[in-house]
Coordinates of C-alpha atoms (C1' of nucleotides) in Angstrom, one line a residue:
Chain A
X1 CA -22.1 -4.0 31.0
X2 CA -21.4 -0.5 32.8
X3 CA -18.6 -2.5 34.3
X4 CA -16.7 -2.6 31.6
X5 CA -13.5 -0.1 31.0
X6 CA -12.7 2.3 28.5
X7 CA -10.6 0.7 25.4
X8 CA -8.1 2.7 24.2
X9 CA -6.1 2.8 20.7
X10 CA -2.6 2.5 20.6
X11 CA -0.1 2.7 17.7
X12 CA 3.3 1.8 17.5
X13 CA 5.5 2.5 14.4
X14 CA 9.2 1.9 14.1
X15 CA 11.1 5.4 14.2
X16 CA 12.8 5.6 10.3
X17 CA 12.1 1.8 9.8
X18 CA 14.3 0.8 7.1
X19 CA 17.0 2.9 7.9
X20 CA 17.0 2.0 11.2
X21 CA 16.8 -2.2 9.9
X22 CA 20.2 -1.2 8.2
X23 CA 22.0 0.4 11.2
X24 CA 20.9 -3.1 12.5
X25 CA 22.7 -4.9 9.7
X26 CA 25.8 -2.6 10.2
X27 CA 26.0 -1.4 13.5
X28 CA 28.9 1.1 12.0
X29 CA 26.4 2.9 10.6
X30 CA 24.9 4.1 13.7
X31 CA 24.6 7.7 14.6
X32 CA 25.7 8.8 11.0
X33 CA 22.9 10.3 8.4
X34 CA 22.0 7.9 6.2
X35 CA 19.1 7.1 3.5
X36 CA 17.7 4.3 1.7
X37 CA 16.5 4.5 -2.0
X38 CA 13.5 3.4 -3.6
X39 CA 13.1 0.5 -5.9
X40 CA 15.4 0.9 -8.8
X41 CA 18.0 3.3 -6.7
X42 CA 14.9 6.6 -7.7
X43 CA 13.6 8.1 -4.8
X44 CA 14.6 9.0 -0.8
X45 CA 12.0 6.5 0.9
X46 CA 13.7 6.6 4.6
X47 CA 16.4 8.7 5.8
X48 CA 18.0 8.1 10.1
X49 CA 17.3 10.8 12.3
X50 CA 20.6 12.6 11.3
X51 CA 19.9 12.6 7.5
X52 CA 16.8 14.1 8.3
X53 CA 18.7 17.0 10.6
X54 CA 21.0 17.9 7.8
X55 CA 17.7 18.5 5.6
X56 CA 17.6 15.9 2.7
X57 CA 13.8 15.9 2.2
X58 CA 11.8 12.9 1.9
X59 CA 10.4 11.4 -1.3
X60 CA 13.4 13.0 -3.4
X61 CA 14.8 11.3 -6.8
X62 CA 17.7 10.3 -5.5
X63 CA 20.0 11.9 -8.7
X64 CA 18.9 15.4 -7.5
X65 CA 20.4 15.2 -4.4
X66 CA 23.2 13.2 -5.1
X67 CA 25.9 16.2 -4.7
X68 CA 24.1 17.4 -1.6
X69 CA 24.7 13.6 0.1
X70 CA 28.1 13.1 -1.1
X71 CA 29.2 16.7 0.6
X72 CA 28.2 15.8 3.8
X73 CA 29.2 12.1 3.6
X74 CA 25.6 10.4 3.5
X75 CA 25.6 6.5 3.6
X76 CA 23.4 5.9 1.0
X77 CA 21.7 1.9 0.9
X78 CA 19.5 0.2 -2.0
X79 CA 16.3 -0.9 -0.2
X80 CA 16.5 -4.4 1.1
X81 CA 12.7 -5.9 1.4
X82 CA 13.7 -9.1 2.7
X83 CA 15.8 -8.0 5.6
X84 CA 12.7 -5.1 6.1
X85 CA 9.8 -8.2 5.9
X86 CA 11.8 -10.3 8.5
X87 CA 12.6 -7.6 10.8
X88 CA 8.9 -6.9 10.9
X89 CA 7.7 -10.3 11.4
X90 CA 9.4 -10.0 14.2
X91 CA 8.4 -6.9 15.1
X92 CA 4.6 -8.1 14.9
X93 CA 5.1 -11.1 16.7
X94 CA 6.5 -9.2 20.0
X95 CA 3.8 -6.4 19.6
X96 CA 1.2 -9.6 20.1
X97 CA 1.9 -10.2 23.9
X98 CA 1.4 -6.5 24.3
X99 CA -2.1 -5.4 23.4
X100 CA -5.3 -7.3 23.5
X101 CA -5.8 -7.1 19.7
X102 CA -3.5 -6.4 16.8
X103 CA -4.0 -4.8 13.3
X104 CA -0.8 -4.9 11.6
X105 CA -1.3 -1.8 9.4
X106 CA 1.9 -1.9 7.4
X107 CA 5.4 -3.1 7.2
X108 CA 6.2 -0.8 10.2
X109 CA 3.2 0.1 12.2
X110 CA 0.2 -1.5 13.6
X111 CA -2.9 -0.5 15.7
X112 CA -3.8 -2.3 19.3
X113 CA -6.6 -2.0 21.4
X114 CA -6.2 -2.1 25.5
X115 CA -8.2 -1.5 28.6
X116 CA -7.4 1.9 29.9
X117 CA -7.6 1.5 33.2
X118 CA -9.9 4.2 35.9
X119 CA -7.5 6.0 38.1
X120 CA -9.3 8.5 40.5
X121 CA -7.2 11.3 39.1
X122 CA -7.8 10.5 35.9
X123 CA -4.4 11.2 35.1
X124 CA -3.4 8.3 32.7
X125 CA 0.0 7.7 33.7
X126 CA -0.4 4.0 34.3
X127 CA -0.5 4.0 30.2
X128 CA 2.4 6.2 29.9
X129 CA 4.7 3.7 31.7
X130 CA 3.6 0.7 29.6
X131 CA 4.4 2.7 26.6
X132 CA 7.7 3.2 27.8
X133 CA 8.1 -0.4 28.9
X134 CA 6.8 -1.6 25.7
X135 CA 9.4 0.9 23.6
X136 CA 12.1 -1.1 25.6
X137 CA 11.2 -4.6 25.5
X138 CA 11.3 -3.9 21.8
X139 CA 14.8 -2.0 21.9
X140 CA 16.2 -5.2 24.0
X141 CA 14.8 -7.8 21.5
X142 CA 15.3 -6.3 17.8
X143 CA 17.3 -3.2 18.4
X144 CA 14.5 -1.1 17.0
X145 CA 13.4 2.5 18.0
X146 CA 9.6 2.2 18.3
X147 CA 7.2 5.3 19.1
X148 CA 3.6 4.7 20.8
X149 CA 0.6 6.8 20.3
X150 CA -2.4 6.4 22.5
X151 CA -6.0 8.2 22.2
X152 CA -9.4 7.1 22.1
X153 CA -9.6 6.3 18.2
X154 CA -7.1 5.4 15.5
X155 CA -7.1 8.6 13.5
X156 CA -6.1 10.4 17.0
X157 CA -3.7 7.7 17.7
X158 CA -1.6 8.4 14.8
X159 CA -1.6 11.9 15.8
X160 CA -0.7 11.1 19.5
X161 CA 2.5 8.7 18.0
X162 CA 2.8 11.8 15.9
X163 CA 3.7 13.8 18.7
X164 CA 5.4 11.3 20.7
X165 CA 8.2 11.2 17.9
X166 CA 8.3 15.2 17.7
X167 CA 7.6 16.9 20.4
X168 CA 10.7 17.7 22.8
X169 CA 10.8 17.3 26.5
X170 CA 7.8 14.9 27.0
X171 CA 7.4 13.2 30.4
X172 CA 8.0 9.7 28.8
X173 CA 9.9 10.2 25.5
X174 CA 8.4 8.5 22.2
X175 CA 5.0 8.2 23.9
X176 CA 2.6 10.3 24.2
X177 CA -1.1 10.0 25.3
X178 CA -3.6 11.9 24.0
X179 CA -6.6 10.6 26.2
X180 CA -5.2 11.9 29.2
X181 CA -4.4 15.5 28.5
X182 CA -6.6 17.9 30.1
X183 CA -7.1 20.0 26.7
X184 CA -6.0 18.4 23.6
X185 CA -6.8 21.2 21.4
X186 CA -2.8 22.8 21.8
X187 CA -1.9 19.7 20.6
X188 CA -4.2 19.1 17.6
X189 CA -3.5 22.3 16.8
X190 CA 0.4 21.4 15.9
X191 CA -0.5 19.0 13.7
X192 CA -0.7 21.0 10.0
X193 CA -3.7 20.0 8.2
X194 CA -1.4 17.7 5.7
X195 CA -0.3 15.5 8.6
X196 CA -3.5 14.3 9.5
X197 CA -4.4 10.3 8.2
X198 CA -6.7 10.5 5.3
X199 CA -6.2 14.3 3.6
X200 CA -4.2 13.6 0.8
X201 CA -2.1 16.6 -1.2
X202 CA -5.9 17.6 -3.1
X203 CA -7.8 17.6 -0.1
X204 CA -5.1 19.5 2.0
X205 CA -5.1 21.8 -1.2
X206 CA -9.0 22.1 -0.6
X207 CA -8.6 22.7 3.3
X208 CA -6.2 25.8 3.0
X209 CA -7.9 27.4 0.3
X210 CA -10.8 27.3 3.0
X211 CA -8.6 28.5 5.8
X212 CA -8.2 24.9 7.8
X213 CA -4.8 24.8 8.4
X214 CA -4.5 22.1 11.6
X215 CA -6.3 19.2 13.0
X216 CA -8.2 21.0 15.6
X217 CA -10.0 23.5 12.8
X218 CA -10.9 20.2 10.6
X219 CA -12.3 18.8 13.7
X220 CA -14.5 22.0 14.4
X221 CA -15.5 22.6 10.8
X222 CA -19.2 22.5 9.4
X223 CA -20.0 18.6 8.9
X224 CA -22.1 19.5 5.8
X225 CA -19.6 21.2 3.8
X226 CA -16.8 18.7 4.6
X227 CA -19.6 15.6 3.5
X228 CA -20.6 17.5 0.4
X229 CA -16.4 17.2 -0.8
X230 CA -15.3 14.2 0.5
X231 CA -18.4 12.3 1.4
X232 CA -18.9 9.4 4.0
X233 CA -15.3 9.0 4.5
X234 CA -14.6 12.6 4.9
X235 CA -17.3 12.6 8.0
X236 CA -16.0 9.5 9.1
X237 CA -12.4 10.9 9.6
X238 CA -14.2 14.1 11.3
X239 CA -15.8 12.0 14.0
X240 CA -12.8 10.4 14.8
X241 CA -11.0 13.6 15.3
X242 CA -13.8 14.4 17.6
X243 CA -13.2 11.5 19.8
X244 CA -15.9 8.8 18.3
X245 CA -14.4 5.4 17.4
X246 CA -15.7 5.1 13.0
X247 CA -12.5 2.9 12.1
X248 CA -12.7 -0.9 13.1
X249 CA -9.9 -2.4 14.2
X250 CA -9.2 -5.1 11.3
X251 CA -6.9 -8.3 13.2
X252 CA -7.9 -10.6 10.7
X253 CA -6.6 -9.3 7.1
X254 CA -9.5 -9.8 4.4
X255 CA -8.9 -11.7 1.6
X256 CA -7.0 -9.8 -1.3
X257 CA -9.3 -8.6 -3.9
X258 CA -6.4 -8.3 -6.6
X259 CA -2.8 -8.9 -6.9
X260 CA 0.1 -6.4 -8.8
X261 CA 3.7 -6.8 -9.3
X262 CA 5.2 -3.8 -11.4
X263 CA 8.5 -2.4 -11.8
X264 CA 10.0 0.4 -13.8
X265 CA 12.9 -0.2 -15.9
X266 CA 16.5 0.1 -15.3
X267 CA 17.2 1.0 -18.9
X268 CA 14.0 1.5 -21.5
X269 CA 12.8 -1.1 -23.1
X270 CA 12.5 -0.7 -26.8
X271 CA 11.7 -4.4 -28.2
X272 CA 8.8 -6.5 -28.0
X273 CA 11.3 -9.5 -26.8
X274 CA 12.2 -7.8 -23.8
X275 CA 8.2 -6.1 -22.7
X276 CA 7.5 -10.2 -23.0
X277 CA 10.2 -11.4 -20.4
X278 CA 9.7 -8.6 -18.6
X279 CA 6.0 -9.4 -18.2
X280 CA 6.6 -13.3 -17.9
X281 CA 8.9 -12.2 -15.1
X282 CA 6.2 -10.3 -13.0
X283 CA 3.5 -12.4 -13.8
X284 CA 5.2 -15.3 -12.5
X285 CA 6.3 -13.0 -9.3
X286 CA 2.2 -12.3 -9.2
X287 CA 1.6 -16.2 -9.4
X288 CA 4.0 -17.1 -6.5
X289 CA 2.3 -14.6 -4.4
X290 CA -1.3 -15.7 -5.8
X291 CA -0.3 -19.7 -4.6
X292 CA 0.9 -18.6 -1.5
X293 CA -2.6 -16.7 -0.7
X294 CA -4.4 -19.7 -1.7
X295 CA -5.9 -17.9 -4.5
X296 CA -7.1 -18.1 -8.2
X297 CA -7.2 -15.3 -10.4
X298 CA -10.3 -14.6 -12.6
X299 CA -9.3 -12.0 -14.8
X300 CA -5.7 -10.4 -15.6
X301 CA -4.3 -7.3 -16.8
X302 CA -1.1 -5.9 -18.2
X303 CA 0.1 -2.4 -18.0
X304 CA 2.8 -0.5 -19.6
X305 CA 3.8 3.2 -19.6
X306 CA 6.5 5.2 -21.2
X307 CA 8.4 7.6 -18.8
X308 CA 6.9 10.6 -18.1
X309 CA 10.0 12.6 -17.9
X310 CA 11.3 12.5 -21.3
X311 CA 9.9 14.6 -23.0
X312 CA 8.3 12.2 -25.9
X313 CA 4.7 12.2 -25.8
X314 CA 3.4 10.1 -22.8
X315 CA 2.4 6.8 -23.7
X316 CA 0.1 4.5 -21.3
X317 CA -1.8 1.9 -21.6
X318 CA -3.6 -1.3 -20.2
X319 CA -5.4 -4.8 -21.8
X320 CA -7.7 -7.2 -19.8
X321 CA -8.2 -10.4 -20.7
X322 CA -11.1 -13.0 -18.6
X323 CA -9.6 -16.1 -18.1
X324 CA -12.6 -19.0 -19.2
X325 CA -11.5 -20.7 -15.8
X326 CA -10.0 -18.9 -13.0
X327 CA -6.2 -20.2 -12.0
X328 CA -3.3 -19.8 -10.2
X329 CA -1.1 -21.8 -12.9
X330 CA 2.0 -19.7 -13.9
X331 CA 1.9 -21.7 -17.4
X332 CA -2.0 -20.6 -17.8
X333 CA -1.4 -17.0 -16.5
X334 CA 1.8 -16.9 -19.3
X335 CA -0.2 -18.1 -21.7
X336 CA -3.4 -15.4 -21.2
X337 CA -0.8 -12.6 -20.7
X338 CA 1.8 -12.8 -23.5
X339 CA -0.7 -12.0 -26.5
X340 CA -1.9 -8.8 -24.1
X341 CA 1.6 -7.6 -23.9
X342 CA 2.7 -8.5 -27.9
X343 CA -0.7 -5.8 -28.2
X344 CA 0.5 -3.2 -25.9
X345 CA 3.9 -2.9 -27.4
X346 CA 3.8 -0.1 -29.9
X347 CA 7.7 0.2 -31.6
X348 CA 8.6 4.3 -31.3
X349 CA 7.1 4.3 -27.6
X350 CA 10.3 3.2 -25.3
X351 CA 8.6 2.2 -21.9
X352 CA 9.6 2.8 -18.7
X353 CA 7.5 0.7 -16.8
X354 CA 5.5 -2.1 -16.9
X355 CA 3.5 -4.5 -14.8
X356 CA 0.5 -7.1 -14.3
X357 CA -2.7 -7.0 -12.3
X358 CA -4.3 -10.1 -10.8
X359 CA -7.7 -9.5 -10.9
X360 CA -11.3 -11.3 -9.3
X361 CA -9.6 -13.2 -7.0
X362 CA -11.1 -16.1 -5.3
X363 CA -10.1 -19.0 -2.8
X364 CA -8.3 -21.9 -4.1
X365 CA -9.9 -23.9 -1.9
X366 CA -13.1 -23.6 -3.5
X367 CA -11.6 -23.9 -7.2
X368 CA -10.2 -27.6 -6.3
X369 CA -11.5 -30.7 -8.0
X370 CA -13.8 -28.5 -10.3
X371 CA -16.0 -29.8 -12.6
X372 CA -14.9 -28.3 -15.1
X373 CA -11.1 -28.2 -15.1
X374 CA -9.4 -28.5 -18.5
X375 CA -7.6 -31.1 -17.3
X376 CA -8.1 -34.9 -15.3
X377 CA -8.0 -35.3 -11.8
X378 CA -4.2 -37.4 -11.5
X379 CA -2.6 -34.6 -13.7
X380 CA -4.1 -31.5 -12.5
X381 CA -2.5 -32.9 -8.7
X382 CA 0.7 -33.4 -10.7
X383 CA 0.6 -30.0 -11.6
X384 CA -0.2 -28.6 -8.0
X385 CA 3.1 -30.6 -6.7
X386 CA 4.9 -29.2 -9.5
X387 CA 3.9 -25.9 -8.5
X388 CA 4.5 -25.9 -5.0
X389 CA 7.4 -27.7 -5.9
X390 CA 9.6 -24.8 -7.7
X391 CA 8.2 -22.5 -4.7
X392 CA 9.1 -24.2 -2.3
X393 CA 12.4 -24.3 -4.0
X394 CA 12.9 -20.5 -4.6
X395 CA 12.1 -19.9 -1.4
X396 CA 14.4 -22.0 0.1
X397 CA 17.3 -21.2 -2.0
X398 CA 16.3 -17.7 -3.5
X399 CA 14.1 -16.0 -6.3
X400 CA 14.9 -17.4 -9.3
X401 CA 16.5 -20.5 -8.5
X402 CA 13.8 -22.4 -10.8
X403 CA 12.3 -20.1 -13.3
X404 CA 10.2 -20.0 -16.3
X405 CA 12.1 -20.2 -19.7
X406 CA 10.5 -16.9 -20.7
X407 CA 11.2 -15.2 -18.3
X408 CA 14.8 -14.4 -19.8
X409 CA 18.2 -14.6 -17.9
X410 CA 20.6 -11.7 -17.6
X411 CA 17.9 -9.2 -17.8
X412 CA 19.7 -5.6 -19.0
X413 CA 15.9 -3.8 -17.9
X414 CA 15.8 -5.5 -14.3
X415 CA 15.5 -3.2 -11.5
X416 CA 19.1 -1.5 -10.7
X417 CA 20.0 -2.4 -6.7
X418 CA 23.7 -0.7 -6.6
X419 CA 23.8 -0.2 -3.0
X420 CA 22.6 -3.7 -1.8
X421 CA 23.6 -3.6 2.1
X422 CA 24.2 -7.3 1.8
X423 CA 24.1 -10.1 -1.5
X424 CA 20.6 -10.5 -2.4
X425 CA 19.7 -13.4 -0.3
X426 CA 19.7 -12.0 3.6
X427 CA 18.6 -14.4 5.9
X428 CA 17.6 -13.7 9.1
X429 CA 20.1 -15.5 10.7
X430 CA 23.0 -13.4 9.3
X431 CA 21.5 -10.3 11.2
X432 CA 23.4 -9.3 13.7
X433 CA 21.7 -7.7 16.9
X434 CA 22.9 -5.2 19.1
X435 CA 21.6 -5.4 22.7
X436 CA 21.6 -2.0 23.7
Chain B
dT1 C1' 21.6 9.0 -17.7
dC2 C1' 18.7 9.2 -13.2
dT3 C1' 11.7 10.5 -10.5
dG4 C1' 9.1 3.4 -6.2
dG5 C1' 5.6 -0.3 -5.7
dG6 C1' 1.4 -2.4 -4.0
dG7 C1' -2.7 -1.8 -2.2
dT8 C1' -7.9 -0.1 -0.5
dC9 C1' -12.3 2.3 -0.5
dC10 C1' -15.9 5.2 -2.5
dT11 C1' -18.7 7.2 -6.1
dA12 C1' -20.8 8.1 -10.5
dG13 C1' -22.6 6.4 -14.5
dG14 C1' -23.8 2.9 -17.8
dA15 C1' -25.8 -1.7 -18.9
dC16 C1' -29.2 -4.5 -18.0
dC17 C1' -33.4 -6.5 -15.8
dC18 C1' -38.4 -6.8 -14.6
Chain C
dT1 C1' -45.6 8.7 -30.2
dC2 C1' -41.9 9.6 -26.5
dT3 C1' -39.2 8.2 -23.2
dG4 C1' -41.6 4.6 -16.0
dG5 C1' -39.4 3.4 -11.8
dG6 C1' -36.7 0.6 -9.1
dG7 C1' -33.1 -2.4 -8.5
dT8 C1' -28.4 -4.8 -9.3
dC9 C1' -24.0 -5.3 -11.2
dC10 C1' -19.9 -3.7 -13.3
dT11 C1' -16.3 -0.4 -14.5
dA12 C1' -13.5 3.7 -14.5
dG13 C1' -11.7 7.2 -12.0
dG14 C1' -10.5 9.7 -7.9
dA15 C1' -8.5 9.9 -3.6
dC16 C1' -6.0 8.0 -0.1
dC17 C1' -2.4 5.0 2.5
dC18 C1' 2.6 3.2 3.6

DNA sequence: TCTGGGGTCCTAGGACCC
DNA sequence: TCTGGGGTCCTAGGACCC
């Protein structure tokens, strides 16, 4: 078993995904600053490398810095999740080949494990290269900027991709390894103690006010007092840092424990009429997703708030209702939700957001030909084929093709999309790709 | 006028049981 | 009167992630 050789981790993130995945789309685009918006056309959630030179600042509502994109001519795109979830499929599905196990992380990054292989000098450069051959197998096949961090755990390899994307004059640009340095502590030590995976904006507040500023002092600091603030997973993080694997690698996803589809408004929503096709609309969002996952929902919640910018008093609130028999029947689901969302509507508070939360999820699998089901065999099997039926239809031909009555048409609340880069239904076959 | 959406994990405390 | 001890399950809230 001594035979065996060191893993390493590895992860690869796309460099400003979704801008990048629109310079893709429009090839015009490409080398001028541009951002893409949030949900609703709010917030800065992805900005290309020149955006980010001129300064716009991540995260920022998108109607405070307006005037600052229109001086310097900003191409400025409504977020696009369909072209984003194809170009990552693809994405995934060419990172595969390259690592002996994959954990896609997120829409844009995932963890791998390799072998890293014994050289007598120790000097790692073997993984360097495939870094770099990696980053362009991926240019060549999608068009996409990729970065690759490699290190002995995952909480080092994000900082080793962080590094590969910022620091200048590296060997093999946009990878960087940091197994095979011969002192990582320089390098931990420019990484500010808000860029490190896992401390949030409270517990980098915590850090400073105790003096830990970087990586390399949160590594080195008392175990005890960092357990006693942030518990097991605050010493779990430190043991990382220190070069001990605590983070599995997770290649098979776990079952979803619950299920949310929320949006905020375009407009507020002042009548009871409208909070009800709202909700009917994301509910029956929440039960597409719940079918597709082979899932039943045992519980169910609905959620509204009132914007917290507007200087009313702040309303929020939530119901809960337990379904006698868990389902994943839009009709069922409509039917436990509706009352919750009549209750939650309260006249003089105009809301600004509302959603609905899936809740005790189990398998479908094991829910079929219950006992118990309110209805016989022949039609409940009617009323799967219906089901899959209408999904199968909008997602051949589009969301909403077939939808529930109360769901509303013409919404004036739904979510506002003014920068679409293409009409609503990109396929991936419309993508263009550049071969660089 | 205008501030995203969808998740996970951990812990503390209450309810309940024997 | 005064108030065991150990266990499980559930929920709410906090913190984090992209």
């Amino acid at each position: 078993m001594s035979t065996a050789t060191p893993l390493a981790t590895v992860l690869i993130d796309g460099n400003n995904f979704y801008a990048s995945c629109e310079a893709l789309l429009d090839p015009a685009v490409l080398g001028r600053p541009l951002v893409v918006l949030s949900n609703n056309d709010g917030c800065i959630v992805s900005r290309s490398a020149e955006a980010r030179a001129l300064g716009i600042p991540m995260g920022a509502p998108f109607f405070q810095v307006r005037p600052q994109l229109e001086r310097h001519g900003v191409i400025v795109r409504s977020s696009n999740y369909s072209l984003y979830g194809d170009m990552s499929q693809r994405l995934m599905a060419t990172l595969e080949s390259w690592v002996e196990e994959l954990e896609v992380y997120s829409i844009d990054e995932a963890f791998g494990v390799l072998h890293r292989p014994r050289t007598s000098a120790g000097s790692g450069a073997d993984l360097l290269a495939w870094g770099q051959a990696l980053r362009q197998a991926v240019r060549q096949r999608l068009g996409l900027p990729v970065a690759v961090g490699i290190a002995p755990t995952k909480v080092l390899a994000k900082i080793a991709n962080r590094l590969a994307k910022h620091s200048p004059s590296l060997p093999q640009p946009g990878v960087f390894d940091l197994g095979a340095v011969a002192d990582p502590d320089p390098w931990l030590e420019a990484i500010a103690i808000e860029e490190v995976w896992g401390i949030g904006r409270r517990l980098s507040r915590w850090c400073r006010l105790r003096g830990i500023r970087d990586a390399r002092q949160l590594r080195d600091m008392p175990s005890g007092e960092l357990r006693l603030r942030c518990g097991v997973v605050g010493l779990r993080l430190q043991r990382e840092l220190r070069g001990h694997p605590c983070l599995p690698l997770v290649s098979l996803p776990a079952a979803k424990k619950e299920t949310c589809v929320s949006r905020s408004f375009s407009t507020p929503i002042t009548t009871v009429a409208e909070l009800r096709e709202a909700i009917a609309t994301y509910l029956s969002r929440a039960a597409e997703k719940l079918r597709r996952q082979r899932q039943c929902a045992g519980s169910l919640t609905v959620f509204v708030r009132s914007s917290p910018f507007s200087g009313r008093p702040f309303y929020s609130n939530a119901a809960t209702i337990t379904l006698p028999l868990a389902s994943d029947d839009t009709a069922v689901l409509l039917a436990a939700a509706l009352p919750l969302a009549d209750r939650l509507f309260h006249p003089h508070h105009p809301l600004q957001k509302a959603g609905v939360l899936l809740q005790a999820l189990q398998s479908a699998n094991q829910l079929q030909h219950h006992l118990f089901s309110p209805l016989p065999a022949a039609q409940q099997a009617r009323r799967e084929s219906l089901l899959a039926t209408i999904d199968a239809l909008n997602a051949r031909y589009g969301r909403g093709t077939i939808q529930w009555a109360a769901c509303g048409l013409r919404s004036p609340w739904a979510m506002r999309r003014s920068r679409l880069s293409r009409s609503g239904t990109t396929r991936l076959e419309e993508v263009p790709v550049v071969w660089a």
